[in-house]
Coordinates of C-alpha atoms in Angstrom, one line a residue:
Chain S
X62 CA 0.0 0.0 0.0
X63 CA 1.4 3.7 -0.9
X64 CA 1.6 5.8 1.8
X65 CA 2.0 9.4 1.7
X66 CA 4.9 11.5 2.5
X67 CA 6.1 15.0 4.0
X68 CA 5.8 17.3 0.3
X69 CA 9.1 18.1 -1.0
X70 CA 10.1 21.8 -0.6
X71 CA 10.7 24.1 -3.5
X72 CA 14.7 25.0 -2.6
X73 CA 14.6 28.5 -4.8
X74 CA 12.2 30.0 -6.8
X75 CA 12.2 29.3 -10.5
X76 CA 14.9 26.8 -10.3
X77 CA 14.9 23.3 -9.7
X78 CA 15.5 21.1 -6.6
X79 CA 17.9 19.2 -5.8
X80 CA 17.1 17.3 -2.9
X81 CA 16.2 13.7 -2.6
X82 CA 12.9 13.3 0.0
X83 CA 11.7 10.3 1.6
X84 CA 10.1 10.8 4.8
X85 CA 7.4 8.8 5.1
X86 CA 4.3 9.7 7.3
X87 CA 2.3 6.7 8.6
X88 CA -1.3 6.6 8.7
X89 CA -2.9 9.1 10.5
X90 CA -0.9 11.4 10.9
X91 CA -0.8 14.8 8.9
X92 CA 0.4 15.7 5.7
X93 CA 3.2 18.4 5.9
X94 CA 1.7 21.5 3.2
X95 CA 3.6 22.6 0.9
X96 CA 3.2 26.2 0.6
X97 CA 5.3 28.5 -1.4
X98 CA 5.7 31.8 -2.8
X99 CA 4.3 33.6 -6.4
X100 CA 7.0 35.9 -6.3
X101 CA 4.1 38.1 -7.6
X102 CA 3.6 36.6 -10.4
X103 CA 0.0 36.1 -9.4
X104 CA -2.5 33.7 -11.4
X105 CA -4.5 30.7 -11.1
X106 CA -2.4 27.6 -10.9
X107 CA -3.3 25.7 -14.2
X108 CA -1.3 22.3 -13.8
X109 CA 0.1 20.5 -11.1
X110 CA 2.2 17.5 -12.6
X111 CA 4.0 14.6 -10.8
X112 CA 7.0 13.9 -13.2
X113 CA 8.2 10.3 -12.9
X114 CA 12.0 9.8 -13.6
X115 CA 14.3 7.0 -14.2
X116 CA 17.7 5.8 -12.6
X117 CA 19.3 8.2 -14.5
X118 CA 17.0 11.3 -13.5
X119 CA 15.7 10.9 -17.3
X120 CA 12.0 12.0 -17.3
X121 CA 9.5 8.8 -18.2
X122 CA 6.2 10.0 -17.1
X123 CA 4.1 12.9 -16.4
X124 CA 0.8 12.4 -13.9
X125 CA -1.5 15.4 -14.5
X126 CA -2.8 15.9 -10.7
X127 CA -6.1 18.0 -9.3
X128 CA -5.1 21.3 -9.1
X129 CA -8.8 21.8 -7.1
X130 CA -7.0 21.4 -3.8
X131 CA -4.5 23.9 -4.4
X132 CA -5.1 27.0 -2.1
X133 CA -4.4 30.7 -3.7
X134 CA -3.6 33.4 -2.1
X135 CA -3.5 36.2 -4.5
X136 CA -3.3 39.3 -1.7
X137 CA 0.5 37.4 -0.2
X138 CA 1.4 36.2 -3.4
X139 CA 1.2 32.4 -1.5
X140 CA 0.3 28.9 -3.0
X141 CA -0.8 26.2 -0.5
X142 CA -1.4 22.7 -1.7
X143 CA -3.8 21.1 0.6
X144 CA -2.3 19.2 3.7
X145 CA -5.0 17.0 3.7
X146 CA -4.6 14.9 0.6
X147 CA -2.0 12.7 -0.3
X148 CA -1.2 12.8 -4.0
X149 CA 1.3 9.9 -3.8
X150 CA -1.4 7.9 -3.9
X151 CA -1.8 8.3 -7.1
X152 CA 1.4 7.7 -8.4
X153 CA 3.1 4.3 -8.7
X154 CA 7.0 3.5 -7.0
X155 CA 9.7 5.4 -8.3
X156 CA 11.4 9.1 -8.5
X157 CA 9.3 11.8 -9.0
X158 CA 9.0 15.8 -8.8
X159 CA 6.0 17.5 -8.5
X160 CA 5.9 20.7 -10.7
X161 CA 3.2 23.8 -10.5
X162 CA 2.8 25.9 -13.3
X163 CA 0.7 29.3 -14.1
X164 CA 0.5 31.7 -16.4
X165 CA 3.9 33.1 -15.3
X166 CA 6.4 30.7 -14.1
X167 CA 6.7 26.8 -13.3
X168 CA 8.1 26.0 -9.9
X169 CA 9.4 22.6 -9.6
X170 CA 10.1 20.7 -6.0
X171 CA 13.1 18.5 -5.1
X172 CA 12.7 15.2 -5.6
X173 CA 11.2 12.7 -4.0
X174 CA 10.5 8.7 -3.9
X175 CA 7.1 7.0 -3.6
X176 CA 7.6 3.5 -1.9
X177 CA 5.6 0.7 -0.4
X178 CA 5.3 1.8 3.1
X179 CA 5.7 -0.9 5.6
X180 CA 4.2 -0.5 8.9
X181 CA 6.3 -1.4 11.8
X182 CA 5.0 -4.7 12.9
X183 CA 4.9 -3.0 16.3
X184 CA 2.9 0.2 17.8
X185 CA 5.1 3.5 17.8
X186 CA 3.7 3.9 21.3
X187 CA 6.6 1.1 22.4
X188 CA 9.0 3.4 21.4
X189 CA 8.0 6.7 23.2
X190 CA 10.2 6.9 25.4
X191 CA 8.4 5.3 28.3
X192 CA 9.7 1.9 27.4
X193 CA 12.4 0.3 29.9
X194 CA 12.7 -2.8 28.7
X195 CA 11.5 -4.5 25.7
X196 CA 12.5 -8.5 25.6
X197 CA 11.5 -10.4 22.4
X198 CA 12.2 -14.1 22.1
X199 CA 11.8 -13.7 18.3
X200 CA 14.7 -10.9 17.9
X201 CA 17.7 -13.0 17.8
X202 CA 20.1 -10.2 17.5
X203 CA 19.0 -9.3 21.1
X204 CA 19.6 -12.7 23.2
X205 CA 22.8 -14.4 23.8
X206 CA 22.6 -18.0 23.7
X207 CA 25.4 -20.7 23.1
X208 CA 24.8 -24.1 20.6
X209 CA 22.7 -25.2 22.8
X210 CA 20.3 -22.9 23.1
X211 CA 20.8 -21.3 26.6
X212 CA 20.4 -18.0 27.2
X213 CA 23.5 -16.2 28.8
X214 CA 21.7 -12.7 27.7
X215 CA 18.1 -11.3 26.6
X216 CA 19.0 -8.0 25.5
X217 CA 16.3 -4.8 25.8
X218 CA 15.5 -4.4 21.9
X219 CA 15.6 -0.6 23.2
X220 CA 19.3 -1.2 23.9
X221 CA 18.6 0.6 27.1
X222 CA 21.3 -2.3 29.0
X223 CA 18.4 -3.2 31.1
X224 CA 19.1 -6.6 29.9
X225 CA 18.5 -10.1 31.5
X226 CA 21.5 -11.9 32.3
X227 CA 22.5 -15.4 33.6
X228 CA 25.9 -15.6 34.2
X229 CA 25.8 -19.4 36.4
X230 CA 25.5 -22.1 33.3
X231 CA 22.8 -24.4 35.6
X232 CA 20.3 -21.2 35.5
X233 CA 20.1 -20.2 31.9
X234 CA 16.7 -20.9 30.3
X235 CA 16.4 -22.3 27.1
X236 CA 15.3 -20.6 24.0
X237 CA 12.9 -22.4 21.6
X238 CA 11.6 -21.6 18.4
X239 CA 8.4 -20.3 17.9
X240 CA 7.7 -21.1 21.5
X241 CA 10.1 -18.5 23.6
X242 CA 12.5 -18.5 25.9
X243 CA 11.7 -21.9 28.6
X244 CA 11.9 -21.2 32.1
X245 CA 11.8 -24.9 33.2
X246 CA 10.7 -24.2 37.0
X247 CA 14.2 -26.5 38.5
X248 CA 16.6 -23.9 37.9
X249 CA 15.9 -20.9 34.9
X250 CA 16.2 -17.4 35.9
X251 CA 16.8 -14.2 34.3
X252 CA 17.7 -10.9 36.4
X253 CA 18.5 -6.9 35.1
X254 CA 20.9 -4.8 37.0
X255 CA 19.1 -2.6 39.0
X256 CA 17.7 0.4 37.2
X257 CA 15.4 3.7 37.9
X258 CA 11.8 1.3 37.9
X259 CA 9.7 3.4 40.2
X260 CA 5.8 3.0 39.9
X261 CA 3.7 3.6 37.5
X262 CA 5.3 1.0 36.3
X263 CA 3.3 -1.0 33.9
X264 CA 3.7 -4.6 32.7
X265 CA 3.1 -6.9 29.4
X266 CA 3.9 -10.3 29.5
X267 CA 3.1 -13.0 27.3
X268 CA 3.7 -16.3 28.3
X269 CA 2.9 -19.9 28.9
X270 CA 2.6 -21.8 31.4
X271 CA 3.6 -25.1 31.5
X272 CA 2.8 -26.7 34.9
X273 CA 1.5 -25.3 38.7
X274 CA 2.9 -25.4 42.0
X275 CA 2.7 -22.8 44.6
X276 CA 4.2 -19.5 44.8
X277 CA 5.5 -19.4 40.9
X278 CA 6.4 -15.8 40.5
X279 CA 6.2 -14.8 36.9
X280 CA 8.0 -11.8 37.8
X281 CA 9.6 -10.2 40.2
X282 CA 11.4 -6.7 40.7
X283 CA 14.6 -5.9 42.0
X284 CA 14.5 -6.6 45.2
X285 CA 12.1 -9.3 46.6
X286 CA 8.7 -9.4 46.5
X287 CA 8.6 -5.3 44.9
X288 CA 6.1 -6.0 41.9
X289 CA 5.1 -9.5 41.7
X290 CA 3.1 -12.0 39.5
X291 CA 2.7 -15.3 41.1
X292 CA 0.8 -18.1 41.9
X293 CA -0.8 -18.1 45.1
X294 CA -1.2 -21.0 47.6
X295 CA -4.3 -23.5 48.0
X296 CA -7.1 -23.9 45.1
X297 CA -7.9 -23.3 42.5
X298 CA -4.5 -24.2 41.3
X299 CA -4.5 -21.1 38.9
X300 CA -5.2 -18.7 41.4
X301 CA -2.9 -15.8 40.0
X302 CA -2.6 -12.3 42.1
X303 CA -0.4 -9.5 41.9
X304 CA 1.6 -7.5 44.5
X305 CA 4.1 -4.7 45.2
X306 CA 3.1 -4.6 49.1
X307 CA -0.4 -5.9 49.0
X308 CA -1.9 -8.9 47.5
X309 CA -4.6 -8.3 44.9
X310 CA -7.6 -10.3 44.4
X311 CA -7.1 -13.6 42.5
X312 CA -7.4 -14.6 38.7
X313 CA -8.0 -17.3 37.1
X314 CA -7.6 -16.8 33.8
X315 CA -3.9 -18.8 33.0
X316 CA -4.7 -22.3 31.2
X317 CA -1.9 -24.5 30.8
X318 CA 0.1 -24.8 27.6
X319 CA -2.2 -22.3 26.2
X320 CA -0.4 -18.7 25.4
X321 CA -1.6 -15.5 27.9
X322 CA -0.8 -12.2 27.9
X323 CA -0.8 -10.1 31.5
X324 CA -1.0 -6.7 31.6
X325 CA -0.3 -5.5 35.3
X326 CA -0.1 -1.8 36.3
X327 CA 1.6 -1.2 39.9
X328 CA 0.1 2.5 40.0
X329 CA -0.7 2.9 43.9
X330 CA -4.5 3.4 44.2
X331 CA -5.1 3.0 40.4
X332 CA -3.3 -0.3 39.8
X333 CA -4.7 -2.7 37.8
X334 CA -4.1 -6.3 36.5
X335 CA -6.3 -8.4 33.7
X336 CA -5.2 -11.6 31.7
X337 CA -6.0 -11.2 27.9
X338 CA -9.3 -9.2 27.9
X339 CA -10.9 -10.4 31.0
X340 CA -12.3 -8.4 33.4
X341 CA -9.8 -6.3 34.8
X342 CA -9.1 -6.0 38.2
X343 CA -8.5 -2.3 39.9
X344 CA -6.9 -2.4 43.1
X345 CA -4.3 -0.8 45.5
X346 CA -1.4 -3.4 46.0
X347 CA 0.9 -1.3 47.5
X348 CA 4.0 1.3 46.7
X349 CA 7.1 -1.3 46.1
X350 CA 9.2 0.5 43.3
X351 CA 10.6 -2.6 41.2
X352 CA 14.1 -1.3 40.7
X353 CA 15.1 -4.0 38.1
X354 CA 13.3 -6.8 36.9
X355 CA 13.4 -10.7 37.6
X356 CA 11.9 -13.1 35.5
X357 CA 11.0 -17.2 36.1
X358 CA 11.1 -16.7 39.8
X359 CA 11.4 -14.7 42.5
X360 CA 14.5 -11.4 43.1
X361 CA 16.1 -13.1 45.5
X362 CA 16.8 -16.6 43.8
X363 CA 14.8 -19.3 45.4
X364 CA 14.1 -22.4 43.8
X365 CA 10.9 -22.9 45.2
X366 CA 9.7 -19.7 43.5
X367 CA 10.6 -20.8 39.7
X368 CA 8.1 -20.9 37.4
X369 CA 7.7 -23.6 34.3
X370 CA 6.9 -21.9 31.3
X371 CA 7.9 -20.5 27.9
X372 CA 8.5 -16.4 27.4
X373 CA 7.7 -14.9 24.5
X374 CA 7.7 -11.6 25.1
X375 CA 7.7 -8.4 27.9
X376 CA 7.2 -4.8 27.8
X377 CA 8.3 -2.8 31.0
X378 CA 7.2 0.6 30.7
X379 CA 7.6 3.8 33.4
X380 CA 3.8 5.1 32.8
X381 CA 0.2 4.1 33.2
X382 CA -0.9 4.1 29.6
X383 CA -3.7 5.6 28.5
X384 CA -6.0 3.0 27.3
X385 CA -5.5 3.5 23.7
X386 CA -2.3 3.0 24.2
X387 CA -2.4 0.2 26.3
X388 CA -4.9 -1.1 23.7
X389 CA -2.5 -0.7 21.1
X390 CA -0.1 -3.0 22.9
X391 CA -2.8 -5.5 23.9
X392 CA -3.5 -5.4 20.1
X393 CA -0.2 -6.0 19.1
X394 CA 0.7 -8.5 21.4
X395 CA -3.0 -10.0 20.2
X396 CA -2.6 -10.0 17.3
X397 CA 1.2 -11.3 17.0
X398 CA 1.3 -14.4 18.7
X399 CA -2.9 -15.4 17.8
X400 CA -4.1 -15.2 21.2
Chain L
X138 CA 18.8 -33.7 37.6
X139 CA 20.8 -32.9 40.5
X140 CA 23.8 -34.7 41.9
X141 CA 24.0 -34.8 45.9
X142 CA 27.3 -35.1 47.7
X143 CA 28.4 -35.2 51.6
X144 CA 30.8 -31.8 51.1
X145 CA 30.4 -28.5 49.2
X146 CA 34.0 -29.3 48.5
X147 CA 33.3 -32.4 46.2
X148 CA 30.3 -30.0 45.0
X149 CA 32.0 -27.2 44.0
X150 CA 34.9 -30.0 42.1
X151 CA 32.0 -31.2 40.3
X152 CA 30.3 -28.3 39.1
X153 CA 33.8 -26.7 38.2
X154 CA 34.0 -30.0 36.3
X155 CA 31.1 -29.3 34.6
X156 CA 31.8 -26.0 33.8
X157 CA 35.3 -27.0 32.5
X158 CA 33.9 -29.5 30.1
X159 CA 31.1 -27.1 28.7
X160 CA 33.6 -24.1 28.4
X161 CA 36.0 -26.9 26.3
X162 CA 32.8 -28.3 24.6
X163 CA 30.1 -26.2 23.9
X164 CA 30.4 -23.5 21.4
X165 CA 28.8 -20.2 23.1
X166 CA 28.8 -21.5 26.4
X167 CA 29.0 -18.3 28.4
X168 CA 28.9 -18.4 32.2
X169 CA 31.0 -17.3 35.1
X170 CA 30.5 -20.7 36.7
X171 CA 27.9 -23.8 36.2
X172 CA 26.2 -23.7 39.7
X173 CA 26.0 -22.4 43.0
X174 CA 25.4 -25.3 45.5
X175 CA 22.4 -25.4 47.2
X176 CA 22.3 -27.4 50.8
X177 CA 20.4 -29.1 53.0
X178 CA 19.2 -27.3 55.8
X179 CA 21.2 -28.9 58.3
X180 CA 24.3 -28.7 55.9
X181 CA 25.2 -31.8 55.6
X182 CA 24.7 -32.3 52.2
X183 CA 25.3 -30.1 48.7
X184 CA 23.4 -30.5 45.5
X185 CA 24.7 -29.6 42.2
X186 CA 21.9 -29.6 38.9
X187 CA 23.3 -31.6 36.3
X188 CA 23.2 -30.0 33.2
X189 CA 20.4 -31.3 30.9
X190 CA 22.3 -32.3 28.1
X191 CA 22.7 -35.7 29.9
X192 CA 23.6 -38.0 27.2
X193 CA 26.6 -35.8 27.0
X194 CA 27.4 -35.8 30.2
X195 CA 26.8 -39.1 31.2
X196 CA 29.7 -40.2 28.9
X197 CA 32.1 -37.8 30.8
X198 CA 31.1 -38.2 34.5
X199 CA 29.4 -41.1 34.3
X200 CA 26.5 -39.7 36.4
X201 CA 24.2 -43.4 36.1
X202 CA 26.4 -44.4 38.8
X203 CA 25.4 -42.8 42.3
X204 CA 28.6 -43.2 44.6
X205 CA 31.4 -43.5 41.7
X206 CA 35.0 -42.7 42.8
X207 CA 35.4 -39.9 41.1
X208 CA 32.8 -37.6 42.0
X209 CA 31.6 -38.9 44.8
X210 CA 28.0 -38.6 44.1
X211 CA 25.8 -40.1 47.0
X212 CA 22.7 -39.7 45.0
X213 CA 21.2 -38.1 41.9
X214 CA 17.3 -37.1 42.7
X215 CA 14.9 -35.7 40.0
X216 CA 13.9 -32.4 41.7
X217 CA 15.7 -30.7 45.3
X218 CA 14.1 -32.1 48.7
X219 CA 12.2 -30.0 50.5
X220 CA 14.1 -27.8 53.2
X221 CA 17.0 -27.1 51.2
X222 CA 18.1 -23.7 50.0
X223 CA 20.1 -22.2 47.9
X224 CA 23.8 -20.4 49.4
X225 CA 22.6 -16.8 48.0
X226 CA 19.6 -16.3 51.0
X227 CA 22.0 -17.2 53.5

């Protein structure tokens, strides 16, 4: 699909560019007018022509375009092209310059390239700035692992260095295709440095999980117990709760071998925690700051707190999302891995 | 898998053995060390995990045979016993 991009400027009057543009604009967001001066050489514009060039900058096409959209400003000598329509759309790939003629003079714009815009196969919200840590067992270039398959490092996409490391050989989890990175609930465990984590701190996790016993953490902060998802004691036996000072209510939501995503928001008074799209829970579970980030068992290493399952993918970010942002994420993560 | 012994000193020679062999064996491998020993709660005996590429390993420590001479194994259980804990919370 052709997107549309920022208009290419006219560099001086009456002479030709020279510049090259390609800045894309994704969906959505505003078309950058290109408005330029008559010098006074006022009349109705009475073509507006995408030429199409070759490799060699040899002209191969001309594309006669609307000129209805064209705003004139005969009193400051100013022409506007509307910032609301995207005339790439019309054109096919390749090199082109746009070029504006009246009764006077012919302008002509630097040229540009139409190309098949490919949307990030993530939302831009993950990249705001508000994004910690970003773990993906499908980014190779991010995790460290040996010939084996154990993971020594699962790097923050971000390249914040809020990285998971294992450095002791019996601890590292094993990645698997398609599946993520297995925490195997004997020995796996993954730990960042510490790092500024102070609440809102807000949580995506997808995962599976691949048997029960009591007190699996999912997650952990920094220090023990600061921001926790685990399994709690007694029945039913996937009686999941959050907690950062405070236990939360329960749910029960998690189905073995079957892929979840958790979104947990430690936010004082306002935190809340939901499994997929299931009722979300809105709680106070207290003010732990995380200060890192543990994952497949508890900070403090503990075997008894190790979880069994696969990882495919967490989002740590420093700010309650606004629910169409969160929704965005929910969506992606949805949408990625068919839950 | 993990290997029980009567000393963290034949613990730690194991799992140093271990982490020899990988470090000589397996491209990649990249850890400080292969364990840290957890023990029993009345410290009288260490357990080491055993890494789970056993086929491997049985060949080189010969791990199918609880007691052996050379590492001094007194038992290989399937998960730790309850009450033991790991060095790091002490």
């Amino acid at each position: 699909m052709l997107k549309t991009y920022k208009y290419p400027q006219i560099p001086d009057q009456d002479k030709e560019g020279t510049g090259n543009v390609l800045l894309g604009v994704q969906d959505g967001e505003s078309i950058t007018p290109l408005t330029f001066s008559t010098g006074g050489n006022n009349s109705a514009i009475i073509s507006f022509t995408a030429v199409k060039f070759n490799q060699y900058r040899k002209e191969v096409d001309r594309i006669t375009l609307a000129t209805s959209l064209i705003a004139i400003d005969l009193t400051n000598n100013i022409y506007k092209v509307d910032g609301l329509t995207d005339y790439t759309t019309a054109l096919d790939n390749g090199v082109y310059r746009f070029e504006f003629q009246n009764n006077f003079n012919l302008w002509k714009t630097e040229y540009f390239k139409v190309i098949d815009f490919v949307s990030p196969p993530f939302p831009a919200v993950i990249e705001d700035g508000n994004t910690v840590a970003w773990y993906l067992s499908d980014e190779l270039s991010t995790i460290t692992k040996d010939v084996s398959d154990f993971v020594s490092v699962w790097a923050d996409k971000l390249a914040s260095g809020n990285d998971l490391l294992q450095a002791i050989g019996a601890r590292q989890p094993k990645w698997f295709l398609n599946l993520g990175v297995l925490f195997d609930g004997a020995t796996s465990f993954m730990k960042t440095l510490s790092f500024l984590y102070n609440q809102p701190e807000q949580i995506y996790i997808v995962f599976t999980q691949l048997s029960w016993s009591q007190f699996d953490y999912i997650f952990d902060g920094d220090a023990g117990d600061s921001g926790i998802l685990f399994r709690e004691a007694g029945l039913p036996i996937n009686n999941m709760a959050v907690y950062a000072g405070i236990t939360s209510a329960q749910k029960f939501d998690v189905v073995l071998t079957t892929p979840i995503i958790a979104r947990v928001l430690f936010n004082g008074a306002s935190s809340t925690f939901q499994f997929n799209n299931s009722g979300e829970l809105t709680g106070n579970w207290g003010a732990s700051n995380m200060g890192g980030f543990s994952l497949g068992g508890r900070a403090i290493y503990n075997t008894t707190t190790l979880s069994n399952m696969y990882v495919k993918e967490v989002i740590l970010r420093d700010v309650a999302d606004s629910p169409s942002d969160e929704q965005d994420i929910y969506n992606y993560l949805k949408s990625k891995y068919s839950i | 898998m993990i290997a029980i012994f009567n000393t963290a000193q034949r613990a730690n020679a194991f799992s140093n053995k271990i982490h020899a062999f990988l470090n000589a064996n397996r491209q990649g491998y990249n850890a400080v060390k292969w364990s840290e020993e957890n023990k029993s709660d009345n410290d009288e005996k260490w357990a080491v995990q055993i890494h789970p590429d056993i086929d491997e390993l049985n060949v080189k420590f010969n791990l199918d045979m609880p007691g052996n001479n050379e590492n001094q194994i007194v038992e290989i259980v399937e998960s730790l016993p309850d009450n033991w804990y790991n060095i790091e919370e002490l």
